[in-house]
Short mmCIF file of C-alpha atoms in Angstrom, two decimals:
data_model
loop_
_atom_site.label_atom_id
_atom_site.label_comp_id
_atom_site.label_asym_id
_atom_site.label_seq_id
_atom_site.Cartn_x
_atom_site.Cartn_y
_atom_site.Cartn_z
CA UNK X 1 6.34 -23.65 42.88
CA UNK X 2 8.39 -26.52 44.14
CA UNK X 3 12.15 -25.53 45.68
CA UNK X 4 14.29 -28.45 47.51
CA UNK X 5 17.82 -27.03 49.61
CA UNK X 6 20.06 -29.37 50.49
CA UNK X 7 18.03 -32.75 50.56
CA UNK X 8 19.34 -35.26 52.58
CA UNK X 9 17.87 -39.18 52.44
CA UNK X 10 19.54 -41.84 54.83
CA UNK X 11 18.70 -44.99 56.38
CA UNK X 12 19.77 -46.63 59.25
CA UNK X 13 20.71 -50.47 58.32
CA UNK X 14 23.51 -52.96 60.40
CA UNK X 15 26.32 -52.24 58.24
CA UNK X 16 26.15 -48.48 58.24
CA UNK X 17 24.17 -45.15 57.08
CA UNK X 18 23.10 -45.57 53.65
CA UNK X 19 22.91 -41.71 52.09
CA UNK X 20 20.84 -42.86 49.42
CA UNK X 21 20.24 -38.95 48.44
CA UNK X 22 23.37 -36.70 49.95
CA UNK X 23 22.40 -32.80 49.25
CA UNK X 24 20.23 -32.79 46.31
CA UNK X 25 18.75 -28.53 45.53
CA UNK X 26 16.74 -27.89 42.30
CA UNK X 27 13.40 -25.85 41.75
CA UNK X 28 10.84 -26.30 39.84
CA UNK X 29 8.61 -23.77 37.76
CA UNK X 30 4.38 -23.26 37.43
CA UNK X 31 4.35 -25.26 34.00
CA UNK X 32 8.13 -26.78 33.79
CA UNK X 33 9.31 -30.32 33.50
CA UNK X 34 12.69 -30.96 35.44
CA UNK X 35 14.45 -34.35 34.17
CA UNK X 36 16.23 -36.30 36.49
CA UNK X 37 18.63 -38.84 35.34
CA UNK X 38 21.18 -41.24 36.55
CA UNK X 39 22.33 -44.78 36.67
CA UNK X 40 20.38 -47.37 39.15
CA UNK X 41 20.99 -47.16 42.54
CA UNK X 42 22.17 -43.02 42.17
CA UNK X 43 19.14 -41.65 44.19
CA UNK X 44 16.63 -40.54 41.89
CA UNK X 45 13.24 -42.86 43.22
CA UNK X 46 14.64 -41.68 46.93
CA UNK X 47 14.57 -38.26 45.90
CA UNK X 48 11.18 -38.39 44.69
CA UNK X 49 9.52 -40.65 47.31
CA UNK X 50 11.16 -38.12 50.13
CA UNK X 51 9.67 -35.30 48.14
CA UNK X 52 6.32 -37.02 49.22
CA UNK X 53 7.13 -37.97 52.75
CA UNK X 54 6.58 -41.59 51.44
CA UNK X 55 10.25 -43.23 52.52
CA UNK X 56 9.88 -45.42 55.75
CA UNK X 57 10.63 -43.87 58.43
CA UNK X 58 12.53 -45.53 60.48
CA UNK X 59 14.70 -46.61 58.82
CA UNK X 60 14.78 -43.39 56.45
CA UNK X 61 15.43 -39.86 58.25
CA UNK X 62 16.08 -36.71 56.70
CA UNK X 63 19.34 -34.82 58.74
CA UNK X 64 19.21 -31.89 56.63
CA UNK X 65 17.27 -30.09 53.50
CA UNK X 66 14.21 -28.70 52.66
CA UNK X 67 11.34 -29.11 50.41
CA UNK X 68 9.05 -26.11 50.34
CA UNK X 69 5.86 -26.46 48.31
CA UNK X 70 4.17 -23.03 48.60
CA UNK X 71 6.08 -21.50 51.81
CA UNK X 72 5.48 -24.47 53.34
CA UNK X 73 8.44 -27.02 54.08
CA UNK X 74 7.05 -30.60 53.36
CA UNK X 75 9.59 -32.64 55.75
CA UNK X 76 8.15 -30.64 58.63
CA UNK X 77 4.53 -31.34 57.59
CA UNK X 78 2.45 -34.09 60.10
CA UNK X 79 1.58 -37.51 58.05
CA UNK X 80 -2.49 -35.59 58.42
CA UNK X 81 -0.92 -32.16 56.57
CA UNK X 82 0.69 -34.70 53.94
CA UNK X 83 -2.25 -36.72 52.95
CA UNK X 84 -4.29 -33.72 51.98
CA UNK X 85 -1.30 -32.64 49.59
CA UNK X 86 -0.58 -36.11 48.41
CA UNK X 87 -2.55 -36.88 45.19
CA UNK X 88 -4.28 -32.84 45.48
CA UNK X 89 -1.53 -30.84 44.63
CA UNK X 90 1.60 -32.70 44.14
CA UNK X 91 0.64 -36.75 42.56
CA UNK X 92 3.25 -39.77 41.63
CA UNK X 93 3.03 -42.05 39.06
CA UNK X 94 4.96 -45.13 40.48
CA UNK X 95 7.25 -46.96 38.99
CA UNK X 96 5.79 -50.53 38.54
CA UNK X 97 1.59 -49.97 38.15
CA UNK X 98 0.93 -53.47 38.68
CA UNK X 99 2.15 -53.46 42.08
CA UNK X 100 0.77 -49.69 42.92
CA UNK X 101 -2.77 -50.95 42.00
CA UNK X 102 -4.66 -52.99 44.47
CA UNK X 103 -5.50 -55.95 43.13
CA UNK X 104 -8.73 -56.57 45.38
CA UNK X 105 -10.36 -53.15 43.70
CA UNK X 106 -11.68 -52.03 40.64
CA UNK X 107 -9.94 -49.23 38.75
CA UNK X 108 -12.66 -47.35 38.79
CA UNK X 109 -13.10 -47.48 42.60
CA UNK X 110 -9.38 -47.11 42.88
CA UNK X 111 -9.78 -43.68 40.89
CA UNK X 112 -12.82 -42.51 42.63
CA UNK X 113 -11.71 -43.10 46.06
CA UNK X 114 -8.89 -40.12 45.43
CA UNK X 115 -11.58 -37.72 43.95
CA UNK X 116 -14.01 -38.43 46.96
CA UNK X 117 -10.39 -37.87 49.21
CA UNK X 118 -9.82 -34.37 48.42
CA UNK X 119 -12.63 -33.24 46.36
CA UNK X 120 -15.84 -32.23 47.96
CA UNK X 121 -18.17 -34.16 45.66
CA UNK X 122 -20.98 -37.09 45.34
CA UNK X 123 -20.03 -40.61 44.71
CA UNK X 124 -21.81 -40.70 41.77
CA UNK X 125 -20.06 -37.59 40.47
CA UNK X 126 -16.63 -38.87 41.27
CA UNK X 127 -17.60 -42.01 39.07
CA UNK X 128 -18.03 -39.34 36.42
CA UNK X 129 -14.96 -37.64 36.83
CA UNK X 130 -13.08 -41.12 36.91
CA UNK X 131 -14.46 -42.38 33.60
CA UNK X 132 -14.30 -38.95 31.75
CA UNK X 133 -10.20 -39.51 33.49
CA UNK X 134 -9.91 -42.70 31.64
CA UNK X 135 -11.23 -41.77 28.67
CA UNK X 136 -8.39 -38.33 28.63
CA UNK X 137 -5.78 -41.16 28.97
CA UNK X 138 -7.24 -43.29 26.23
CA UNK X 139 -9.06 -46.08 27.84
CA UNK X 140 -10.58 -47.44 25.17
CA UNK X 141 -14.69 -48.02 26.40
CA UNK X 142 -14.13 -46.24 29.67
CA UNK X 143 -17.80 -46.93 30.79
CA UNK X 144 -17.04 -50.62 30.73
CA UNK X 145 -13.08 -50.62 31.53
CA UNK X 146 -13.86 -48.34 34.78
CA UNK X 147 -15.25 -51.71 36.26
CA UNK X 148 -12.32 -53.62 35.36
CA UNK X 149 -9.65 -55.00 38.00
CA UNK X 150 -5.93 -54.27 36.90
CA UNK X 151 -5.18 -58.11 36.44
CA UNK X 152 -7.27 -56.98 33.53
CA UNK X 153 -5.62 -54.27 31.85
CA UNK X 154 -2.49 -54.41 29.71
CA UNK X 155 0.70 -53.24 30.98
CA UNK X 156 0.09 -49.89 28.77
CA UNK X 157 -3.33 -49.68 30.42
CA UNK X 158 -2.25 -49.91 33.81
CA UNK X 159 0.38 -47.28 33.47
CA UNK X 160 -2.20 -44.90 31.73
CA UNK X 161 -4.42 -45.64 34.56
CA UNK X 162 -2.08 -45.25 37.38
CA UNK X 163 -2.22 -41.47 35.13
CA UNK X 164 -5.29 -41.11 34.96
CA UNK X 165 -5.56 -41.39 39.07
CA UNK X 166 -2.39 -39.16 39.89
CA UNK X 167 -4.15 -36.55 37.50
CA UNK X 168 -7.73 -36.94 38.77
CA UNK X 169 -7.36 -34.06 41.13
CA UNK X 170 -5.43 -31.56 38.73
CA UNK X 171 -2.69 -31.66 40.70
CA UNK X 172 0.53 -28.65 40.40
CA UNK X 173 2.95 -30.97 40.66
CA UNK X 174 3.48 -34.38 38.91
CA UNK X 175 6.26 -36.53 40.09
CA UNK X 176 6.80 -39.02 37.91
CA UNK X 177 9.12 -42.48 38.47
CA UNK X 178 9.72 -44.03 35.05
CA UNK X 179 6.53 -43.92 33.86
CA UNK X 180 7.58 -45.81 30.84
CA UNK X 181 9.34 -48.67 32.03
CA UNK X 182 8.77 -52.09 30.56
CA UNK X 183 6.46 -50.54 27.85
CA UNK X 184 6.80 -51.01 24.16
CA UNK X 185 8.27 -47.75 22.38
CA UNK X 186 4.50 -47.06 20.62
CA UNK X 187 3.06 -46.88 23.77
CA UNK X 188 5.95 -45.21 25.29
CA UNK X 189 5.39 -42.50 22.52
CA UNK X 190 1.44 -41.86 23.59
CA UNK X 191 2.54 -41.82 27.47
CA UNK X 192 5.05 -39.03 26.96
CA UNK X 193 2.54 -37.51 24.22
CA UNK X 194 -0.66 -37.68 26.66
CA UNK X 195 1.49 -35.86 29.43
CA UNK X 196 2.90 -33.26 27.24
CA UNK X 197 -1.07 -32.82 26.37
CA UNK X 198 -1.95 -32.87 30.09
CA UNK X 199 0.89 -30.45 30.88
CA UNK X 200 -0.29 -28.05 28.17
CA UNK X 201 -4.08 -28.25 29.59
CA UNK X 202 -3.46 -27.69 32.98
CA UNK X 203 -0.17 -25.58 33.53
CA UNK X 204 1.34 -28.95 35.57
CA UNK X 205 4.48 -28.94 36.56
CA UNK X 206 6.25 -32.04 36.13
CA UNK X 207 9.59 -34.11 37.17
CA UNK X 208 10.47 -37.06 35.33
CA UNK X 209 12.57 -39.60 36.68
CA UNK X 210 14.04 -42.31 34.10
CA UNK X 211 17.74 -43.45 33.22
CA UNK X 212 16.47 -42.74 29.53
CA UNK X 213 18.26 -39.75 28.13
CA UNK X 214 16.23 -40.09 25.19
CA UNK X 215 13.17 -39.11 27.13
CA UNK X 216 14.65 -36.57 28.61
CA UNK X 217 16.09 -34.70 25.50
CA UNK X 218 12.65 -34.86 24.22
CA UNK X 219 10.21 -33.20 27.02
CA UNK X 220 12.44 -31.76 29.74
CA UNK X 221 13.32 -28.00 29.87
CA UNK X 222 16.10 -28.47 32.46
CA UNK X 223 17.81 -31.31 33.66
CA UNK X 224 19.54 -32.95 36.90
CA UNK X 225 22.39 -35.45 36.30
CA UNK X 226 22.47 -37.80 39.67
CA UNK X 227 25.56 -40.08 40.84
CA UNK X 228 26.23 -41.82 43.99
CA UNK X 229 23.22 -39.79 45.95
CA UNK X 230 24.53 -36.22 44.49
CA UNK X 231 23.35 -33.77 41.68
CA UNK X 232 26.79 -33.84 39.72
CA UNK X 233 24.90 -31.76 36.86
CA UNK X 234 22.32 -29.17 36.05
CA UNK X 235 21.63 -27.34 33.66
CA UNK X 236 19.24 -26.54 30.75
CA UNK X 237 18.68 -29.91 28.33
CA UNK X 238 20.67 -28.24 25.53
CA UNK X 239 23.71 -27.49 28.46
CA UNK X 240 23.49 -30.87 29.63
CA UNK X 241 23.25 -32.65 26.04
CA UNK X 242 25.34 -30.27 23.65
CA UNK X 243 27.52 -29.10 26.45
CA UNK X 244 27.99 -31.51 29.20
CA UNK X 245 30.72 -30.09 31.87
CA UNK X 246 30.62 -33.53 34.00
CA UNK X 247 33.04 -36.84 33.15
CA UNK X 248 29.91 -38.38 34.10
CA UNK X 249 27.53 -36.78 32.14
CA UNK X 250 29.95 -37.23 28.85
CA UNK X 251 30.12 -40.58 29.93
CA UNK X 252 26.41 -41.56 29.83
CA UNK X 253 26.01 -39.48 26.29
CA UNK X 254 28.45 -41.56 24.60
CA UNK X 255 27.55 -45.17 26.03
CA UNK X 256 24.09 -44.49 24.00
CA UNK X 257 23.30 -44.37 20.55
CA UNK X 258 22.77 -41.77 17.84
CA UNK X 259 20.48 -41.15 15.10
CA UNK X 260 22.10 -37.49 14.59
CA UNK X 261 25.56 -38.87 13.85
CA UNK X 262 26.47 -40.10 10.47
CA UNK X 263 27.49 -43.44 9.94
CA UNK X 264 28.35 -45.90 12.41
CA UNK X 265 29.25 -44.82 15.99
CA UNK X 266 30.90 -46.75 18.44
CA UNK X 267 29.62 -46.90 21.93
CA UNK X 268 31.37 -46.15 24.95
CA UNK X 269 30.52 -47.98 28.48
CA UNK X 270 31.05 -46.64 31.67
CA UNK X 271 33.46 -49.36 32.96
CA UNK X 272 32.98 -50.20 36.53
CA UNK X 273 30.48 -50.00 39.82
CA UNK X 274 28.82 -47.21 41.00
CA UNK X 275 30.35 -47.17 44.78
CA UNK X 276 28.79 -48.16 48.09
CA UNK X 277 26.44 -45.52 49.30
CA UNK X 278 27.60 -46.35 52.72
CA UNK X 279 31.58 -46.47 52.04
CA UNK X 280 31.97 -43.80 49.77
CA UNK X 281 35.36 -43.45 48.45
CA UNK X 282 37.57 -40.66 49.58
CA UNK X 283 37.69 -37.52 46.87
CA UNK X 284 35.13 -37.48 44.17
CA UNK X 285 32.56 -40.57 44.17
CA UNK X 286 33.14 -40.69 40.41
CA UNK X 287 37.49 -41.06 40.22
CA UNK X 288 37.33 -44.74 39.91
CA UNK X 289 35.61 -44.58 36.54
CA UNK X 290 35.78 -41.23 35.09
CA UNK X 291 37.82 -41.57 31.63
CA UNK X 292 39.35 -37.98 32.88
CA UNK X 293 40.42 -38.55 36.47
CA UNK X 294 43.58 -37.32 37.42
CA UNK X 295 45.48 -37.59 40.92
CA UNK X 296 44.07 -34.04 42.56
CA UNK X 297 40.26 -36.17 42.32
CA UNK X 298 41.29 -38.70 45.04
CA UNK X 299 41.33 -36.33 47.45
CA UNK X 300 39.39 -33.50 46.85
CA UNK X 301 35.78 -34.04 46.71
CA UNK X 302 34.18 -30.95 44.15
CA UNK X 303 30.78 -29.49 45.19
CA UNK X 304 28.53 -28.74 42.67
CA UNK X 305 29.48 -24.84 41.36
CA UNK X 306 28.59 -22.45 38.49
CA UNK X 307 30.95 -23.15 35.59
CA UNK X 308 28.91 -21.42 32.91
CA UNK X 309 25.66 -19.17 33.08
CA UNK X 310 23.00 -21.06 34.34
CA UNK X 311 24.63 -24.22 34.41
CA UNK X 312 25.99 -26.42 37.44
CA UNK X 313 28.73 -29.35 37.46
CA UNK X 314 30.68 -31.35 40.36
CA UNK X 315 34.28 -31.58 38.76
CA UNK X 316 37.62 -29.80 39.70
CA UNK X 317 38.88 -29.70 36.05
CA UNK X 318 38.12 -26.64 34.39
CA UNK X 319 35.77 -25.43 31.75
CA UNK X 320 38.73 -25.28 28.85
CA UNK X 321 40.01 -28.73 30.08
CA UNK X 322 36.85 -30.81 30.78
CA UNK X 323 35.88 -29.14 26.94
CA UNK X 324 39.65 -30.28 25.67
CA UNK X 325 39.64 -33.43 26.73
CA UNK X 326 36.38 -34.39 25.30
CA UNK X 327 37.34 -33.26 22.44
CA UNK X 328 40.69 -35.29 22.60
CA UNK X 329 38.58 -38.80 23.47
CA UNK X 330 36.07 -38.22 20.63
CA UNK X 331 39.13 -37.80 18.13
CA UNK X 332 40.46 -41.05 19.70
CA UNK X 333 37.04 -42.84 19.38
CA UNK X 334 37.04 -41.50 15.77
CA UNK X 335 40.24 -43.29 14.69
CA UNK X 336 39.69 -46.33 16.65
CA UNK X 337 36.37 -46.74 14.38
CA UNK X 338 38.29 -45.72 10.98
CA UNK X 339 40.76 -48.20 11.95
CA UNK X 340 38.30 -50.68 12.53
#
């Protein structure tokens, strides 16, 4: 359904060319949900925002890459082509609802005025749709709420109706840009339930963007580690969590938490700074923290290859030794807490 080659994100600024996302490929299937994950700053919101043509441009360009939606390539589409695909057949939830929302409008005007955009259908039928699309989210009194600015909705209630918009036209394609941010974990729980129902429903295909590995292991079916601009990672969620063939990846698995491991576990931070997306360090963008580096990785940069069936990683050590030396830290880690 969805296929990006090679995406390319930069922007122009006065102390350089910012390559915000630096050759980015993945596809996505009728039905699948792709997890995208990554530290702040490693590309992911770029990645989806160029996916909709919604980066400013200038200062944002795209020098390479593709995104084809249906035969068609999407960076070569005019801003006309775009706005009849934006919010029909491939929708965003955005990352902050409050500031999505327009403050001067109703919610319920908000939601109708994307029906009426790309559905062929009376006002008063697209008032319709929008209630019966607050009441799938679980707007509690939809009749009433639909008349409601978002000043006054909760935080919960402004993300479920920012859904509740980007799904008002069925859309194929659901982008969405931590959806759960700043939300308590019970209604964090009925977000990701209510799109796993929607998903079911309607065959969507959906990409969730979050830093939240939790999330991910619980509704993606494959999954795209991001660093510095570049998918260092990708794989199937059980390669990526049980498996993980990237320093990086390893990395962010052991600075969280958990619940399958008995006993106490000690966490592991990722010491240092991602690097400057405009001064990128020579060799791989990851040497100056990975726990693994070793003098070959300041100099040669690795390009994401096959190492196992299926499943992609960015690192020049091999299979045996990125598996070894795991193995060797979490013995280390395992002392250091007995001796503790």
């Amino acid at each position: 359904m969805l296929e990006v080659n090679n995406l390319k994100t930069h922007f122009k600024t006065q102390d350089g060319i910012v390559k915000a996302v630096d050759g980015v490929s993945f596809s996505l299937e009728p039905g699948e949900t792709l997890g995208i994950v990554g530290e702040s700053g490693s590309g992911k919101s770029v990645t989806a925002l160029s996916l909709m043509q919604l980066n400013s441009t200038p200062p944002g360009y795209y020098p390479e890459g593709e995104v084809i939606f249906e035969d068609r390539n999407l960076l070569e589409a005019s801003e006309r082509e775009m706005q009849r695909i934006r919010g029909d057949d491939l929708a965003m939830i955005f990352q902050d609802p409050m500031t999505s929302l327009n403050p001067v409008f109703t919610v319920g005007n908000q939601i109708t005025e994307a029906i009426r955009l790309h559905q062929e259908v009376s006002k008063s039928e697209a008032r319709q749709r929008a209630v019966q699309a607050l009441r799938d989210v679980g707007i509690p009194r939809p009749e009433e709420r639909v008349k409601d600015y978002p000043h006054q909705y909760s935080g919960g209630m402004r993300q479920r109706a920012m859904i509740a918009m980007a799904l008002s036209c069925n859309p194929k394609v659901l982008i969405a840009d931590e959806p759960t941010t700043a939300l308590d974990v019970t209604i964090q729980a009925q977000i990701l339930e209510l799109m796993a129902d929607i998903q079911e429903r309607f065959g969507t295909a959906i990409i969730m963007i979050t830093h939240d590995l939790g999330i991910v292991a619980q509704i993606a079916d494959k999954v795209t580690v991001m660093y510095a601009g570049r998918a260092v990672e990708q794989g199937t969620t059980e390669d990526i969590f049980y498996d993980p063939l990237m320093p990086y990846s390893w990395s962010l698995l052991r600075s969280l938490p958990r619940l399958d491991i008995a006993g106490e576990t000690r966490l592991l931070p990722i010491e240092g700074q991602p690097p400057s997306l405009i001064f990128l360090p020579e060799g791989c963008n990851f040497s100056g923290r990975c726990p693994f580096v070793k003098e070959e990785c300041l100099t040669i940069d690795p390009a994401l290859e096959e190492k196992k069936p299926g499943h992609h990683a960015a690192c020049i050590l091999s299979v045996d030794e990125i598996e070894a030396r795991e193995r060797e830290a979490d013995r280390e880690l395992g002392v250091r807490e007995e001796a503790g």
